[in-house]
XYZ file of C-alpha atoms in Angstrom:
579
model
C -25.073 -14.498 6.357
C -22.445 -13.928 3.710
C -23.610 -14.670 0.143
C -22.108 -14.600 -3.390
C -23.368 -11.603 -5.374
C -22.628 -11.188 -9.172
C -20.900 -7.701 -9.601
C -19.387 -6.180 -12.545
C -18.710 -9.676 -14.139
C -17.241 -10.963 -10.989
C -18.586 -12.433 -7.824
C -18.276 -10.588 -4.538
C -18.603 -12.431 -1.151
C -20.347 -10.182 1.263
C -22.689 -10.080 4.229
C -23.851 -6.608 3.524
C -27.342 -7.800 2.603
C -28.900 -7.612 6.155
C -32.642 -8.264 6.801
C -34.582 -7.663 10.246
C -34.984 -10.457 12.479
C -37.694 -10.933 15.241
C -37.257 -12.206 18.630
C -34.213 -12.361 20.674
C -30.784 -13.026 19.415
C -27.553 -13.772 21.440
C -24.677 -11.419 20.640
C -21.242 -13.264 21.020
C -17.763 -11.892 20.963
C -17.510 -12.007 17.184
C -20.848 -11.232 15.761
C -24.710 -11.986 16.284
C -26.067 -15.404 16.112
C -27.141 -15.941 12.496
C -24.890 -13.183 11.167
C -21.456 -13.410 9.536
C -18.911 -11.165 7.793
C -17.973 -11.972 4.252
C -14.442 -10.307 4.175
C -12.605 -11.000 7.577
C -9.670 -8.837 6.718
C -11.693 -5.677 6.315
C -14.606 -6.602 8.779
C -15.226 -8.628 11.696
C -13.140 -9.659 14.504
C -13.805 -8.734 18.298
C -13.294 -4.816 17.602
C -15.778 -4.952 14.702
C -18.239 -7.496 16.083
C -21.408 -5.401 15.700
C -21.923 -2.639 13.261
C -24.386 0.315 14.331
C -26.306 2.507 12.169
C -29.025 5.171 13.148
C -32.708 5.843 11.958
C -31.706 9.575 12.037
C -29.009 9.078 9.212
C -31.873 6.764 7.459
C -33.989 9.786 7.330
C -31.130 12.077 6.219
C -30.047 10.068 3.300
C -33.715 9.501 2.171
C -33.882 13.340 1.845
C -30.480 13.732 0.363
C -30.717 10.914 -2.083
C -34.366 11.577 -2.882
C -35.344 7.943 -2.144
C -38.212 6.307 -0.335
C -37.117 2.607 -0.827
C -35.062 2.007 2.424
C -35.478 -0.976 4.552
C -33.936 -1.828 7.959
C -30.340 -3.112 7.109
C -30.009 -0.996 4.179
C -26.543 0.261 5.346
C -25.269 -3.369 6.240
C -25.756 -2.673 10.031
C -26.340 -5.188 12.831
C -28.249 -2.878 15.056
C -30.559 -0.282 13.522
C -30.976 2.021 16.403
C -33.008 5.307 17.489
C -30.631 7.826 18.852
C -26.685 7.422 19.174
C -25.743 9.947 16.511
C -22.085 9.887 15.311
C -21.517 13.438 16.247
C -22.323 12.576 19.974
C -21.446 8.838 20.596
C -17.549 8.681 21.601
C -14.976 6.099 21.151
C -14.754 4.174 24.378
C -18.283 4.643 25.372
C -19.918 1.632 26.821
C -23.644 0.640 26.567
C -25.837 -2.004 27.914
C -28.268 -3.550 25.618
C -30.491 -6.229 26.889
C -28.252 -8.643 28.526
C -25.078 -7.615 26.786
C -22.521 -4.813 27.243
C -20.830 -3.098 24.413
C -17.839 -0.779 23.860
C -17.445 1.668 20.787
C -14.295 1.097 19.092
C -14.128 2.870 15.767
C -16.272 4.224 12.767
C -17.383 2.108 9.956
C -14.563 1.117 7.447
C -15.253 2.670 3.933
C -16.001 -0.111 1.548
C -17.481 -0.521 -1.951
C -19.896 -3.020 -0.677
C -22.070 -0.345 1.058
C -22.413 1.293 -2.382
C -23.273 -2.036 -3.806
C -26.107 -2.699 -1.206
C -27.291 0.971 -1.617
C -27.081 0.826 -5.564
C -24.966 4.179 -4.950
C -21.456 3.699 -6.005
C -20.477 6.886 -4.306
C -21.970 5.956 -0.914
C -18.617 5.180 0.826
C -17.466 8.832 -0.026
C -20.739 10.132 1.109
C -20.692 8.550 4.452
C -17.462 10.116 5.090
C -18.147 13.512 3.522
C -21.379 13.987 5.495
C -20.132 12.811 8.785
C -22.517 9.771 9.191
C -20.316 6.691 9.024
C -21.890 4.620 11.683
C -19.698 2.670 14.084
C -18.578 -0.669 15.443
C -19.003 -2.215 18.933
C -16.862 -4.544 20.755
C -18.799 -7.155 22.871
C -17.631 -7.010 26.512
C -20.388 -9.075 27.941
C -22.245 -11.682 25.687
C -25.843 -11.726 25.982
C -29.288 -11.985 24.519
C -30.726 -8.572 22.837
C -33.853 -7.954 20.761
C -35.690 -5.120 18.952
C -37.130 -2.645 21.502
C -34.399 -3.085 24.027
C -33.510 0.190 25.840
C -29.878 1.417 25.220
C -28.165 2.702 28.526
C -24.761 4.240 28.457
C -22.768 2.919 31.468
C -19.522 4.740 30.894
C -18.368 7.656 28.875
C -15.208 7.244 26.835
C -11.863 8.902 27.904
C -10.896 12.049 25.784
C -14.677 12.266 24.568
C -13.780 12.084 20.831
C -16.926 11.484 18.814
C -17.307 8.724 16.072
C -17.463 11.803 13.587
C -14.455 13.657 14.886
C -12.231 10.523 14.683
C -13.604 9.637 11.389
C -12.581 12.973 9.873
C -9.220 12.962 11.587
C -8.249 9.801 9.458
C -10.083 10.507 6.230
C -9.673 14.210 5.682
C -6.282 16.227 5.146
C -6.580 17.775 8.635
C -4.440 15.889 11.188
C -3.778 18.123 14.290
C -1.218 16.795 16.565
C -3.244 17.372 19.601
C -6.066 15.503 18.222
C -3.771 12.541 17.042
C -2.268 12.308 20.523
C -5.978 12.325 22.116
C -6.946 9.547 19.902
C -3.914 7.300 20.860
C -4.854 7.797 24.512
C -8.238 5.924 24.045
C -7.616 2.374 25.137
C -10.680 1.366 23.347
C -9.789 2.544 19.957
C -9.139 -0.520 17.803
C -5.614 -1.739 16.732
C -5.828 -0.576 13.118
C -7.057 2.744 13.836
C -4.398 3.245 16.526
C -1.804 2.291 13.826
C -3.166 4.878 11.545
C -2.964 7.570 14.107
C 0.551 6.602 14.785
C 1.461 6.827 11.196
C 0.018 10.270 10.953
C 1.751 11.451 14.037
C 4.950 9.984 12.951
C 4.601 12.109 9.631
C 4.284 15.140 11.469
C 7.409 14.374 13.498
C 9.592 13.698 10.489
C 8.059 16.451 8.219
C 7.862 14.014 5.354
C 4.750 12.558 3.898
C 3.480 10.519 1.025
C -0.022 11.860 1.454
C -2.382 10.240 4.056
C -0.058 7.574 5.625
C -2.876 6.613 8.086
C -4.782 5.236 5.005
C -1.926 4.234 2.682
C 0.380 2.790 5.295
C 3.278 4.696 3.561
C 4.978 7.083 5.854
C 8.235 9.110 5.850
C 8.556 9.590 1.882
C 8.347 12.941 0.635
C 6.658 13.905 -2.759
C 8.808 13.323 -5.955
C 11.617 15.991 -6.450
C 10.112 16.849 -9.971
C 7.201 15.766 -12.351
C 7.643 13.848 -15.468
C 11.061 13.356 -16.965
C 14.285 15.276 -17.180
C 17.446 14.434 -19.147
C 20.500 13.105 -17.194
C 23.929 12.572 -18.503
C 25.768 9.166 -18.266
C 29.144 9.912 -16.618
C 30.318 6.212 -15.858
C 29.438 2.667 -17.015
C 30.634 -0.147 -14.598
C 30.637 -3.996 -15.225
C 29.410 -5.428 -11.842
C 29.087 -9.086 -12.843
C 28.779 -11.157 -16.033
C 25.062 -9.924 -16.249
C 24.884 -6.726 -14.189
C 26.060 -3.390 -15.233
C 25.696 0.133 -13.585
C 25.229 3.551 -14.970
C 26.242 6.669 -13.159
C 23.981 9.678 -14.015
C 24.332 13.436 -13.297
C 22.278 16.632 -13.971
C 23.554 18.158 -17.370
C 24.339 21.605 -15.685
C 26.438 19.495 -13.032
C 24.285 20.714 -10.135
C 23.521 18.231 -7.444
C 20.715 15.832 -8.036
C 17.890 15.856 -5.360
C 18.830 13.236 -2.826
C 16.887 10.001 -2.789
C 15.992 7.791 0.175
C 17.902 4.634 0.385
C 15.854 1.984 -1.323
C 14.048 4.146 -3.879
C 14.003 3.702 -7.739
C 13.746 5.621 -10.863
C 11.872 5.306 -13.982
C 13.686 5.494 -17.297
C 12.277 6.273 -20.592
C 14.277 4.997 -23.631
C 13.640 5.446 -27.313
C 15.253 2.713 -29.296
C 13.127 3.532 -32.260
C 12.474 7.065 -32.583
C 9.485 6.313 -34.655
C 8.159 3.670 -32.228
C 6.729 3.530 -28.741
C 9.234 4.442 -26.024
C 10.451 1.609 -23.768
C 9.909 2.454 -19.959
C 11.553 0.653 -17.250
C 12.264 1.164 -13.476
C 15.498 0.616 -11.945
C 16.571 0.652 -8.237
C 19.291 3.395 -7.135
C 22.272 1.548 -5.843
C 24.543 4.383 -5.071
C 25.245 6.361 -1.977
C 22.031 8.628 -1.337
C 22.889 12.308 -1.218
C 25.878 11.906 -3.523
C 24.548 14.358 -5.895
C 24.485 11.832 -8.612
C 22.532 8.592 -9.327
C 23.539 5.198 -9.859
C 21.429 2.634 -11.360
C 22.220 -1.022 -11.619
C 20.835 -3.222 -14.502
C 20.576 -6.925 -15.177
C 20.876 -7.705 -18.715
C 18.039 -9.934 -19.480
C 17.743 -12.196 -22.614
C 15.971 -10.441 -25.290
C 15.427 -7.621 -22.745
C 14.253 -4.543 -24.682
C 15.343 -1.972 -21.857
C 18.580 -3.720 -20.393
C 19.607 -4.378 -24.151
C 19.262 -1.030 -25.138
C 21.170 0.456 -22.167
C 24.005 -2.252 -22.596
C 24.545 -1.907 -26.161
C 23.740 1.415 -27.357
C 24.095 3.904 -24.365
C 27.635 5.349 -24.070
C 29.420 7.895 -21.983
C 27.831 11.466 -22.153
C 24.662 10.217 -23.744
C 21.550 11.315 -21.974
C 18.615 9.349 -20.655
C 15.230 10.553 -19.780
C 14.837 9.925 -16.052
C 11.740 10.372 -13.599
C 12.346 11.501 -9.984
C 13.102 8.855 -7.206
C 10.067 7.061 -5.969
C 9.242 4.226 -3.643
C 8.294 3.257 -0.126
C 10.760 0.470 0.200
C 13.113 2.681 2.164
C 15.445 2.286 5.458
C 13.639 3.404 8.445
C 15.348 5.387 11.165
C 14.403 2.774 13.946
C 16.714 1.934 16.702
C 16.940 -1.831 16.481
C 19.245 -4.030 14.222
C 19.048 -3.987 10.404
C 18.924 -7.172 8.323
C 19.303 -6.713 4.510
C 18.520 -9.820 2.410
C 18.703 -10.179 -1.276
C 19.506 -12.423 -4.271
C 20.783 -11.625 -7.716
C 20.195 -8.024 -8.700
C 17.881 -7.668 -5.924
C 20.887 -6.310 -4.040
C 20.368 -2.917 -5.618
C 18.122 -1.263 -3.264
C 19.574 -2.892 -0.048
C 23.070 -1.843 -1.351
C 21.895 1.789 -1.205
C 20.785 1.102 2.439
C 24.074 -0.348 3.151
C 25.884 2.773 1.642
C 23.765 5.019 3.737
C 24.534 3.103 7.026
C 28.253 3.208 6.156
C 28.206 6.773 5.280
C 26.579 7.738 8.627
C 28.677 5.327 10.590
C 25.544 3.838 11.982
C 25.997 1.869 15.352
C 23.288 -0.433 14.827
C 24.118 -4.219 14.288
C 23.784 -4.747 10.397
C 23.273 -8.260 8.733
C 24.120 -8.506 4.958
C 22.800 -11.842 3.554
C 22.913 -12.431 -0.260
C 22.468 -15.214 -2.515
C 24.070 -15.618 -6.060
C 25.090 -18.367 -8.301
C 28.725 -17.982 -8.134
C 31.725 -15.354 -8.079
C 30.981 -14.490 -11.704
C 27.232 -13.730 -10.986
C 27.888 -11.939 -7.562
C 27.599 -7.980 -8.255
C 29.027 -5.736 -5.698
C 31.018 -8.323 -3.727
C 34.160 -6.285 -3.009
C 31.998 -3.207 -2.619
C 29.989 -4.686 -0.037
C 32.911 -6.025 1.917
C 34.435 -2.576 1.974
C 31.123 -0.967 3.172
C 30.669 -3.679 6.189
C 34.128 -2.843 7.279
C 33.301 0.521 7.920
C 30.424 -0.396 10.319
C 31.059 -1.201 13.852
C 28.800 -4.054 14.198
C 28.437 -5.868 10.835
C 27.654 -9.575 9.919
C 27.945 -11.071 6.609
C 26.699 -14.286 4.955
C 26.873 -15.098 1.178
C 25.407 -18.179 -0.223
C 26.592 -19.506 -3.776
C 24.136 -22.007 -5.341
C 26.844 -23.285 -7.815
C 30.302 -22.184 -6.660
C 33.308 -22.385 -9.037
C 36.660 -23.823 -8.267
C 38.162 -20.461 -8.119
C 35.531 -19.169 -5.623
C 36.975 -19.256 -2.076
C 34.710 -20.512 0.653
C 35.032 -18.441 3.654
C 36.087 -15.234 1.709
C 34.144 -15.103 -1.208
C 31.009 -17.076 0.247
C 30.145 -18.820 3.411
C 27.747 -21.430 2.388
C 26.590 -23.793 -0.671
C 23.043 -23.455 -1.693
C 20.383 -20.763 -1.763
C 19.215 -18.170 0.886
C 16.498 -20.314 2.559
C 14.328 -20.174 5.661
C 16.452 -22.952 7.135
C 19.587 -20.780 6.683
C 18.038 -17.791 8.071
C 17.097 -19.753 11.002
C 20.723 -21.041 11.556
C 22.008 -17.427 11.598
C 20.291 -16.439 14.730
C 18.891 -13.285 13.297
C 17.532 -10.699 15.825
C 13.814 -10.978 16.190
C 13.520 -7.370 16.806
C 15.281 -6.344 13.488
C 13.980 -4.175 10.905
C 14.348 -6.559 7.696
C 14.479 -5.555 4.088
C 14.217 -8.371 1.460
C 14.372 -7.977 -2.368
C 14.437 -10.771 -4.860
C 11.969 -13.000 -6.785
C 8.570 -13.030 -5.351
C 8.570 -16.630 -4.384
C 11.964 -15.817 -2.390
C 10.520 -12.937 -0.747
C 7.356 -14.681 0.213
C 8.968 -17.638 1.711
C 11.435 -15.781 3.862
C 8.764 -13.392 4.933
C 6.774 -16.235 6.339
C 9.819 -18.093 7.870
C 10.903 -14.960 9.669
C 7.217 -14.567 11.070
C 7.371 -18.224 12.157
C 10.531 -17.520 13.947
C 9.242 -14.668 16.034
C 9.859 -11.559 13.932
C 7.319 -8.754 13.893
C 5.552 -8.810 10.275
C 5.277 -5.044 10.507
C 9.198 -4.878 10.603
C 9.570 -7.042 7.521
C 9.671 -5.054 4.367
C 9.685 -6.333 0.685
C 10.468 -4.739 -2.665
C 8.783 -6.115 -5.760
C 10.346 -5.146 -9.238
C 7.293 -6.287 -11.122
C 3.600 -5.607 -10.501
C 2.597 -5.510 -6.940
C -0.189 -8.164 -5.745
C -3.793 -6.989 -6.079
C -5.979 -6.005 -3.372
C -9.719 -6.760 -4.331
C -11.542 -7.344 -1.127
C -14.310 -9.755 -1.214
C -13.912 -10.791 -4.829
C -13.925 -14.437 -5.558
C -10.244 -15.489 -6.635
C -9.821 -16.429 -10.362
C -6.744 -17.208 -12.214
C -5.358 -14.039 -13.509
C -3.884 -13.773 -16.996
C -0.829 -11.723 -17.734
C -1.586 -7.886 -18.349
C -2.658 -7.393 -22.021
C -4.217 -4.938 -23.931
C -8.232 -4.448 -23.717
C -10.072 -7.312 -25.513
C -13.402 -5.376 -25.549
C -13.164 -1.740 -26.499
C -15.793 0.870 -25.581
C -15.166 2.637 -28.877
C -12.342 4.341 -30.945
C -9.588 5.948 -29.061
C -10.561 9.663 -28.329
C -7.959 10.634 -25.592
C -4.323 10.506 -24.614
C -2.442 7.275 -23.908
C -2.140 5.522 -20.565
C 1.152 3.786 -19.867
C 1.127 1.051 -17.085
C 5.112 1.110 -16.570
C 5.342 -2.110 -14.636
C 3.039 -4.129 -16.941
C 4.724 -2.614 -20.043
C 1.375 -1.851 -21.599
C 0.302 1.501 -23.332
C -3.399 1.975 -23.957
C -5.251 4.718 -25.961
C -7.917 6.264 -23.587
C -11.628 6.400 -24.203
C -14.023 7.784 -21.931
C -15.988 4.700 -22.039
C -13.593 2.994 -19.657
C -14.941 5.363 -16.928
C -11.911 5.513 -14.612
C -8.267 4.642 -14.708
C -9.137 1.795 -12.474
C -11.645 0.416 -14.796
C -9.137 0.539 -17.602
C -6.585 -1.309 -15.573
C -9.126 -3.997 -14.758
C -9.896 -4.342 -18.427
C -6.196 -5.016 -19.117
C -5.864 -7.446 -16.067
C -3.253 -5.080 -14.756
C -2.889 -6.010 -10.886
C -4.671 -3.310 -8.991
C -5.580 -2.325 -5.377
C -8.927 -0.896 -4.218
C -11.468 -0.869 -1.394
C -14.029 2.176 -1.606
C -13.839 2.769 -5.286
C -14.999 6.286 -4.358
C -11.823 8.250 -3.548
C -11.702 8.090 0.207
C -9.764 4.953 1.323
C -6.638 5.814 -0.864
C -6.088 2.063 -1.228
C -5.693 2.666 -5.015
C -3.273 5.622 -4.599
C -0.606 5.090 -7.377
C 2.459 6.900 -8.268
C 1.758 9.349 -11.264
C 5.149 9.303 -13.025
C 4.134 11.909 -15.653
C 1.072 13.463 -16.955
C -2.165 14.919 -15.565
C -5.666 13.761 -14.681
C -9.050 15.073 -13.761
C -11.480 13.593 -10.862
C -15.066 12.925 -11.394
C -16.059 13.932 -7.916
C -14.851 16.343 -5.072
C -12.180 14.364 -3.113
C -12.374 14.355 0.757
C -8.482 14.140 0.929
C -6.589 14.803 -2.430
C -3.577 12.616 -2.772
C 0.115 14.289 -2.757
C 1.607 15.640 -5.800
C 3.081 12.911 -8.021
C 0.141 10.481 -7.105
C -3.266 9.691 -8.246
C -6.413 7.988 -7.049
C -7.216 5.823 -9.982
C -10.624 4.796 -8.871
C -12.170 8.141 -9.612
C -9.849 9.756 -12.220
C -9.331 10.050 -16.102
C -6.249 11.338 -18.008
C -6.244 14.842 -19.509
C -2.737 14.189 -21.092
C -0.512 11.190 -21.821
C 0.113 9.562 -18.534
C 2.367 7.002 -16.953
C 1.232 4.845 -13.995
C 3.521 2.944 -11.718
C 1.273 -0.142 -12.304
């Protein structure tokens, strides 16, 4: 059963410590009696009820790792078996063991906990690189099993794709179309793996990729158009509301800037004090994608270092250092309706989407829903009305929380109050729509939950976070997370380049004692995402705004240009990470 295990100063809840049992056990739909999974997001469920690992792989790893201390259950498996090698067992194969009937559904999920159990941090990567992951079984018929039972194959899986073959199809850089299509024709393949195969296939169809979309879940976004920063000239400054202003930027040689996808952002490096550290901020693009120029819209925050500098000190024909457009919060080319929801300056990325829809005369029904305090704090009001009028099937609802006497209900706004779940329910939004939401985190979380409760497909609800994204730290006991800060414990004096976490506004001198960029981020309490911690799962893939890194191992599938796997890399020059 799962237990709490001390790990790196934290507690991880895990069921990876298995031990052999004697006598019969009943296998049920979700697990074996007396067994449990600690992290039900990454493990468990009907398609991952029973994990299988082979004695032949035990013998292989004993020789490869030069160890003789293995015991049954060493790899966290439920069934330790003689036979059933990963290069012969196929997805969809069915086996009778004792009274129970099983079906092979997917390879093992790469996870740091098998490395923890093995006392070998690189084990998740080794399992993939050496083609010995093990696999999961779905329980088709519950029943009693015990050690010594014969394993009888009762059915061969369609397409005859082996566990090793489909594992490599996802985790390596080779994704042949024919193989992806074969995988998707296997009914027994688990839903998560099917979604990964579809993402990889979609990337082949669009010709755009942000790396291994089957692992990252990010598809249809190309690598950044340039590395690092380039100077762009300010050609227009526009006041959009009492607190929001826009800057239009162009290339200094007047050549067209590479088109951004609607919804993406750019990172700007400013130097208010030439002798001090630069100020780095990211701003969504709010102009028409493909216009040849970029428009950023900025909310002037009280005491905001970046917004204050741009508002008070940047003039026409000044230059700004700008990184290439990035971001996966982009308009999809799906056939259904589009719903764009925002609050305040959160309108900027969805405005770029609306501009694209209007420029292409998109025939899909489009809903624009926005919340503002009143007319003086309502940016882009007239601009949005003009764009919506160019669309054949548009709907608009503006909510003012504190309208002024001069604000006209019916033309300037439609309702008093905020954009709330109750308001969305009253509008009769189509459940099949692709929905894009941008605003404060609580605003997005509340509306996302409300849309799901009203029948929306969660995979079709997309959100954009201006600050740090939420952490993914599977199995780690939750604790109150402090705000990002400089490290409190230093491994030694600075010996390397600087590392800037742009969303957290922290720059830290590097020391090799940190180990990896992920460990440095953790020392600063910067929100991070990871799972395998060995360069395989790509959960930690992060945009590398500028700089260079080295890796401390041979990667199974390197990340695309402009990205870095922080779990196994170190900086070789000053770097900026989108964290």
